[in-house]
Short mmCIF file of C-alpha atoms and ligand atoms in Angstrom, two decimals:
data_model
loop_
_atom_site.label_atom_id
_atom_site.label_comp_id
_atom_site.label_asym_id
_atom_site.label_seq_id
_atom_site.Cartn_x
_atom_site.Cartn_y
_atom_site.Cartn_z
CA UNK A 8 5.65 -178.81 6.28
CA UNK A 9 3.52 -180.58 3.76
CA UNK A 10 1.54 -178.30 1.56
CA UNK A 11 -2.21 -178.88 1.81
CA UNK A 12 -3.70 -180.15 -1.52
CA UNK A 13 -7.50 -179.64 -1.95
CA UNK A 14 -9.25 -181.89 -4.36
CA UNK A 15 -12.75 -180.42 -4.01
CA UNK A 16 -14.00 -176.94 -4.46
CA UNK A 17 -15.74 -177.13 -1.04
CA UNK A 18 -12.48 -177.90 0.75
CA UNK A 19 -10.53 -175.10 -1.12
CA UNK A 20 -13.47 -172.70 -0.36
CA UNK A 21 -13.36 -173.47 3.35
CA UNK A 22 -9.70 -172.60 3.48
CA UNK A 23 -10.37 -169.38 1.48
CA UNK A 24 -13.14 -168.61 3.80
CA UNK A 25 -10.93 -168.93 6.92
CA UNK A 26 -8.26 -166.61 5.35
CA UNK A 27 -10.84 -164.05 4.35
CA UNK A 28 -12.33 -164.06 7.78
CA UNK A 29 -8.96 -163.10 8.99
CA UNK A 30 -8.86 -160.20 6.44
CA UNK A 31 -6.20 -161.78 4.30
CA UNK A 32 -5.77 -161.13 0.54
CA UNK A 33 -5.73 -164.21 -1.53
CA UNK A 34 -3.74 -164.72 -4.68
CA UNK A 35 -4.15 -167.40 -7.38
CA UNK A 36 -1.63 -168.90 -9.77
CA UNK A 37 -3.47 -171.08 -12.26
CA UNK A 38 -1.36 -173.74 -14.02
CA UNK A 39 -1.82 -177.00 -15.80
CA UNK A 40 1.08 -178.62 -13.90
CA UNK A 41 4.33 -179.79 -15.40
CA UNK A 42 5.77 -176.97 -13.43
CA UNK A 43 9.02 -175.26 -14.57
CA UNK A 44 10.93 -172.12 -13.35
CA UNK A 45 8.42 -169.99 -15.32
CA UNK A 46 5.52 -171.17 -13.05
CA UNK A 47 7.62 -170.87 -9.98
CA UNK A 48 8.41 -167.24 -10.88
CA UNK A 49 4.76 -166.46 -11.09
CA UNK A 50 4.34 -167.54 -7.42
CA UNK A 51 7.36 -165.25 -6.58
CA UNK A 52 5.75 -162.33 -8.56
CA UNK A 53 2.34 -162.52 -6.97
CA UNK A 54 3.73 -162.94 -3.42
CA UNK A 55 4.09 -159.16 -2.72
CA UNK A 56 0.48 -158.65 -3.88
CA UNK A 57 -1.41 -161.01 -1.49
CA UNK A 58 -1.14 -162.70 1.91
CA UNK A 59 -1.82 -166.24 0.92
CA UNK A 60 -1.24 -168.02 -2.46
CA UNK A 61 -3.23 -170.88 -4.06
CA UNK A 62 -1.58 -172.66 -6.91
CA UNK A 63 -4.06 -174.65 -9.12
CA UNK A 64 -3.01 -177.61 -11.10
CA UNK A 65 -5.57 -178.76 -13.59
CA UNK A 66 -5.11 -179.86 -17.24
CA UNK A 67 -8.22 -178.33 -18.69
CA UNK A 68 -9.80 -180.57 -21.32
CA UNK A 69 -11.95 -177.70 -22.86
CA UNK A 70 -9.00 -175.88 -24.15
CA UNK A 71 -7.71 -178.93 -26.11
CA UNK A 72 -9.25 -179.86 -29.54
CA UNK A 73 -9.78 -183.56 -30.16
CA UNK A 74 -6.72 -183.90 -32.25
CA UNK A 75 -4.36 -182.15 -29.76
CA UNK A 76 -2.24 -183.52 -26.82
CA UNK A 77 -4.67 -183.65 -23.93
CA UNK A 78 -3.85 -187.39 -23.29
CA UNK A 79 -0.14 -186.92 -23.62
CA UNK A 80 0.21 -183.43 -21.97
CA UNK A 81 3.06 -183.89 -19.46
CA UNK A 82 1.66 -184.69 -15.95
CA UNK A 83 3.76 -185.43 -12.79
CA UNK A 84 1.88 -184.34 -9.83
CA UNK A 85 4.45 -185.68 -7.29
CA UNK A 86 7.24 -183.59 -8.93
CA UNK A 87 4.93 -180.57 -9.08
CA UNK A 88 4.15 -180.87 -5.43
CA UNK A 89 7.79 -181.30 -4.51
CA UNK A 90 8.63 -178.13 -6.51
CA UNK A 91 5.95 -176.12 -4.69
CA UNK A 92 6.96 -177.46 -1.34
CA UNK A 93 9.95 -175.19 -1.14
CA UNK A 94 8.29 -172.04 -2.58
CA UNK A 95 5.87 -169.45 -1.41
CA UNK A 96 2.49 -171.25 -2.29
CA UNK A 97 0.22 -171.89 0.76
CA UNK A 98 -1.89 -174.60 -0.80
CA UNK A 99 -2.64 -176.40 -3.88
CA UNK A 100 -6.05 -176.85 -5.61
CA UNK A 101 -5.74 -180.04 -7.81
CA UNK A 102 -9.38 -181.10 -8.71
CA UNK A 103 -10.33 -183.95 -10.99
CA UNK A 104 -12.20 -183.38 -14.19
CA UNK A 105 -15.57 -184.50 -12.76
CA UNK A 106 -15.21 -181.83 -10.03
CA UNK A 107 -14.69 -179.08 -12.58
CA UNK A 108 -17.01 -180.40 -15.31
CA UNK A 109 -19.73 -182.47 -13.69
CA UNK A 110 -22.10 -184.41 -15.89
CA UNK A 111 -24.50 -182.18 -17.69
CA UNK A 112 -22.14 -179.22 -17.92
CA UNK A 113 -23.20 -177.07 -20.83
CA UNK A 114 -22.12 -173.50 -20.25
CA UNK A 115 -19.77 -171.81 -22.74
CA UNK A 116 -18.21 -168.39 -23.03
CA UNK A 117 -18.02 -166.49 -26.38
CA UNK A 118 -15.14 -164.10 -26.83
CA UNK A 119 -14.16 -161.48 -29.29
CA UNK A 120 -11.62 -158.57 -29.31
CA UNK A 121 -8.14 -159.73 -28.36
CA UNK A 122 -9.35 -163.40 -28.88
CA UNK A 123 -9.77 -162.80 -32.50
CA UNK A 124 -7.14 -164.16 -34.82
CA UNK A 125 -3.68 -165.43 -34.16
CA UNK A 126 -4.00 -168.42 -31.69
CA UNK A 127 -7.76 -168.51 -32.59
CA UNK A 128 -6.91 -168.98 -36.24
CA UNK A 129 -4.89 -172.14 -35.32
CA UNK A 130 -6.85 -173.23 -32.20
CA UNK A 131 -10.38 -171.99 -32.56
CA UNK A 132 -11.53 -173.83 -29.41
CA UNK A 133 -8.66 -172.57 -27.21
CA UNK A 134 -9.72 -169.31 -25.64
CA UNK A 135 -13.30 -170.44 -25.03
CA UNK A 136 -11.80 -173.21 -22.86
CA UNK A 137 -9.43 -170.93 -21.15
CA UNK A 138 -12.00 -168.34 -20.36
CA UNK A 139 -14.26 -171.00 -18.99
CA UNK A 140 -11.87 -172.51 -16.67
CA UNK A 141 -10.26 -169.17 -15.54
CA UNK A 142 -13.73 -167.93 -14.82
CA UNK A 143 -14.49 -171.00 -12.75
CA UNK A 144 -11.11 -170.91 -10.81
CA UNK A 145 -11.68 -167.15 -10.07
CA UNK A 146 -15.22 -167.77 -8.85
CA UNK A 147 -14.15 -170.87 -6.91
CA UNK A 148 -11.16 -169.21 -5.17
CA UNK A 149 -12.57 -165.78 -4.85
CA UNK A 150 -8.99 -164.68 -5.43
CA UNK A 151 -8.32 -160.92 -4.98
CA UNK A 152 -5.38 -161.22 -7.43
CA UNK A 153 -4.38 -163.79 -10.12
CA UNK A 154 -1.32 -164.01 -12.28
CA UNK A 155 -0.68 -165.29 -15.93
CA UNK A 156 2.52 -165.54 -17.82
CA UNK A 157 3.28 -163.09 -20.60
CA UNK A 158 4.61 -166.00 -22.64
CA UNK A 159 0.92 -166.73 -23.62
CA UNK A 160 0.51 -163.01 -24.32
CA UNK A 161 -2.81 -163.28 -26.21
CA UNK A 162 -4.20 -165.41 -23.32
CA UNK A 163 -3.27 -162.64 -20.82
CA UNK A 164 -4.93 -159.97 -22.97
CA UNK A 165 -8.05 -162.04 -23.42
CA UNK A 166 -8.22 -162.73 -19.63
CA UNK A 167 -7.75 -159.04 -18.91
CA UNK A 168 -10.54 -158.12 -21.30
CA UNK A 169 -12.94 -160.72 -19.88
CA UNK A 170 -12.27 -159.70 -16.30
CA UNK A 171 -13.08 -156.10 -17.29
CA UNK A 172 -16.03 -156.98 -19.38
CA UNK A 173 -17.60 -159.22 -16.76
CA UNK A 174 -16.72 -156.83 -13.77
CA UNK A 175 -14.91 -159.74 -12.00
CA UNK A 176 -13.57 -158.39 -8.61
CA UNK A 177 -9.90 -159.44 -9.23
CA UNK A 178 -6.69 -157.85 -10.05
CA UNK A 179 -4.83 -159.54 -12.94
CA UNK A 180 -1.11 -159.40 -13.15
CA UNK A 181 1.18 -160.46 -16.02
CA UNK A 182 4.41 -162.28 -15.21
CA UNK A 183 7.55 -161.87 -17.30
CA UNK A 184 8.77 -164.64 -19.65
CA UNK A 185 11.40 -166.84 -18.14
CA UNK A 186 13.91 -168.19 -20.50
CA UNK A 187 16.50 -170.94 -20.76
CA UNK A 188 20.13 -169.77 -21.04
CA UNK A 189 19.93 -169.80 -24.93
CA UNK A 190 16.81 -167.63 -24.87
CA UNK A 191 14.17 -170.19 -25.56
CA UNK A 192 11.11 -169.32 -23.51
CA UNK A 193 10.32 -171.95 -20.93
CA UNK A 194 7.28 -174.08 -21.56
CA UNK A 195 5.93 -177.41 -20.26
CA UNK A 196 5.74 -178.51 -24.00
CA UNK A 197 9.59 -177.96 -24.60
CA UNK A 198 9.88 -181.63 -23.41
CA UNK A 199 8.50 -182.65 -26.79
CA UNK A 200 11.46 -181.15 -28.58
CA UNK A 201 14.13 -183.65 -29.86
CA UNK A 202 17.76 -183.05 -29.45
CA UNK A 203 17.99 -182.13 -33.12
CA UNK A 204 15.25 -179.65 -32.69
CA UNK A 205 16.42 -178.06 -29.57
CA UNK A 206 19.18 -175.74 -31.22
CA UNK A 207 16.68 -174.60 -33.86
CA UNK A 208 14.11 -173.82 -31.24
CA UNK A 209 16.69 -171.55 -29.48
CA UNK A 210 16.85 -169.42 -32.66
CA UNK A 211 13.31 -168.18 -32.23
CA UNK A 212 14.07 -165.50 -29.71
CA UNK A 213 16.87 -163.83 -31.85
CA UNK A 214 14.48 -163.68 -34.76
CA UNK A 215 11.74 -162.30 -32.56
CA UNK A 216 14.18 -159.55 -31.24
CA UNK A 217 14.93 -158.58 -34.91
CA UNK A 218 11.25 -158.34 -35.73
CA UNK A 219 10.59 -156.29 -32.53
CA UNK A 220 13.35 -153.82 -33.23
CA UNK A 221 12.93 -153.57 -37.04
CA UNK A 222 12.49 -150.10 -38.42
CA UNK A 223 11.19 -151.49 -41.79
CA UNK A 224 7.49 -151.23 -42.71
CA UNK A 225 5.51 -153.71 -40.70
CA UNK A 226 4.66 -156.06 -43.61
CA UNK A 227 8.27 -156.20 -44.64
CA UNK A 228 9.50 -156.88 -41.17
CA UNK A 229 7.02 -159.68 -40.80
CA UNK A 230 7.97 -161.27 -44.12
CA UNK A 231 11.54 -161.06 -43.10
CA UNK A 232 11.00 -162.85 -39.82
CA UNK A 233 8.94 -165.50 -41.56
CA UNK A 234 11.88 -166.15 -44.11
CA UNK A 235 14.40 -166.14 -41.25
CA UNK A 236 12.39 -168.77 -39.34
CA UNK A 237 12.07 -171.11 -42.26
CA UNK A 238 15.78 -170.67 -43.20
CA UNK A 239 16.63 -171.45 -39.50
CA UNK A 240 14.94 -174.88 -39.94
CA UNK A 241 11.41 -174.26 -38.47
CA UNK A 242 8.97 -176.47 -40.48
CA UNK A 243 6.15 -173.85 -40.51
CA UNK A 244 5.23 -170.38 -39.25
CA UNK A 245 1.80 -169.96 -37.86
CA UNK A 246 2.34 -166.17 -37.55
CA UNK A 247 5.20 -163.65 -37.18
CA UNK A 248 3.54 -160.24 -36.52
CA UNK A 249 3.49 -156.97 -34.87
CA UNK A 250 0.24 -156.02 -33.19
CA UNK A 251 -1.42 -153.43 -31.00
CA UNK A 252 -0.14 -154.55 -27.56
CA UNK A 253 -3.46 -154.11 -25.89
CA UNK A 254 -6.14 -155.07 -28.48
CA UNK A 255 -3.95 -157.31 -30.60
CA UNK A 256 -5.39 -155.66 -33.66
CA UNK A 257 -3.20 -154.45 -36.57
CA UNK A 258 -1.49 -151.39 -35.29
CA UNK A 259 -2.73 -147.97 -36.55
CA UNK A 260 -2.17 -144.40 -35.76
CA UNK A 261 -3.89 -144.91 -32.40
CA UNK A 262 -1.56 -147.57 -31.30
CA UNK A 263 0.42 -146.53 -28.25
CA UNK A 264 2.40 -149.82 -27.69
CA UNK A 265 3.16 -152.56 -30.03
CA UNK A 266 3.94 -156.30 -29.46
CA UNK A 267 5.89 -158.59 -31.66
CA UNK A 268 4.56 -162.20 -31.56
CA UNK A 269 5.80 -165.27 -33.29
CA UNK A 270 4.49 -168.91 -33.27
CA UNK A 271 6.65 -171.32 -35.40
CA UNK A 272 6.48 -175.08 -35.59
CA UNK A 273 9.18 -177.77 -35.31
CA UNK A 274 7.31 -180.87 -36.43
CA UNK A 275 4.22 -181.25 -34.17
CA UNK A 276 5.75 -178.81 -31.48
CA UNK A 277 4.45 -175.19 -31.48
CA UNK A 278 6.78 -172.64 -29.99
CA UNK A 279 5.39 -169.31 -28.75
CA UNK A 280 7.32 -166.16 -28.13
CA UNK A 281 6.71 -162.44 -27.92
CA UNK A 282 8.14 -159.18 -26.69
CA UNK A 283 7.56 -155.51 -26.76
CA UNK A 284 8.16 -153.95 -30.20
CA UNK A 285 9.40 -150.48 -31.14
O1 PAF B 22 -1.61 -171.05 -19.34
C1 PAF B 22 -2.10 -172.08 -18.76
O2 PAF B 22 -1.37 -172.86 -18.35
C2 PAF B 22 -3.58 -172.36 -18.97
O3 PAF B 22 -4.07 -171.97 -20.07
C3 PAF B 22 -4.46 -171.89 -17.79
C4 PAF B 22 -4.37 -170.36 -17.71
C5 PAF B 22 -3.93 -172.50 -16.40
C6 PAF B 22 -5.88 -172.37 -17.89
O4 PAF B 22 -5.96 -173.76 -18.02
#
């Protein structure tokens, strides 16, 4: 069976309306395409929580700054559709830019709380663009449940906060990080790594584990992680830090769960990873 691919909001909504008329619960897996095992695992994760699954494929321009890789971001829709064909998705929503951002589009979303710092220090435009597109996708699909990977942990926290703050009627799930055999977190941007950079990239996860399990004072553990990353061959460290797992603020006596987060660079490639910390 060929998976239906909807290019317009109206067509996708007509399908959702038919499902809802039958009392079915709809799940949404938002992606920017270049699908890998991590994305496919999100579809498997959401499946028990809904009756029908929409996978969206849209490389969202508003979450890229002018100097970033919007034009070169990996795109292979034929391969994405082939990968989805054998899985549990029931349809694909793959709109064009004009469908999502028609002429005259002016609305923006202003965020704070978990959106403050970390990724925002490096990519100030990023969460505004993500919040905008996720809001649009949720409203267009009227999904009852949606899932986002924990690899982009701050993104997941920002989306959870936004959904709560705006009373959006959707359940948000987090999907576990899927890793290559050597521990590298799967990412569409891993294709940018050269053969020489690849073994260095694999060291990120071990350094993250050490940070997450360190019993040293927080600032000492963070400094050790930064040194270890540079010694391993990373060219720069955007952050190596322990945060409150929910608010992403600096942990204090009220912190219940902590999260270790690292972003390190190999040339132009930014590698993200995170895990629960002690
Ligand atoms: O994580 C991503 O792939 C994107 O940020 C998302 C959530 C699909 C929004 O464009």
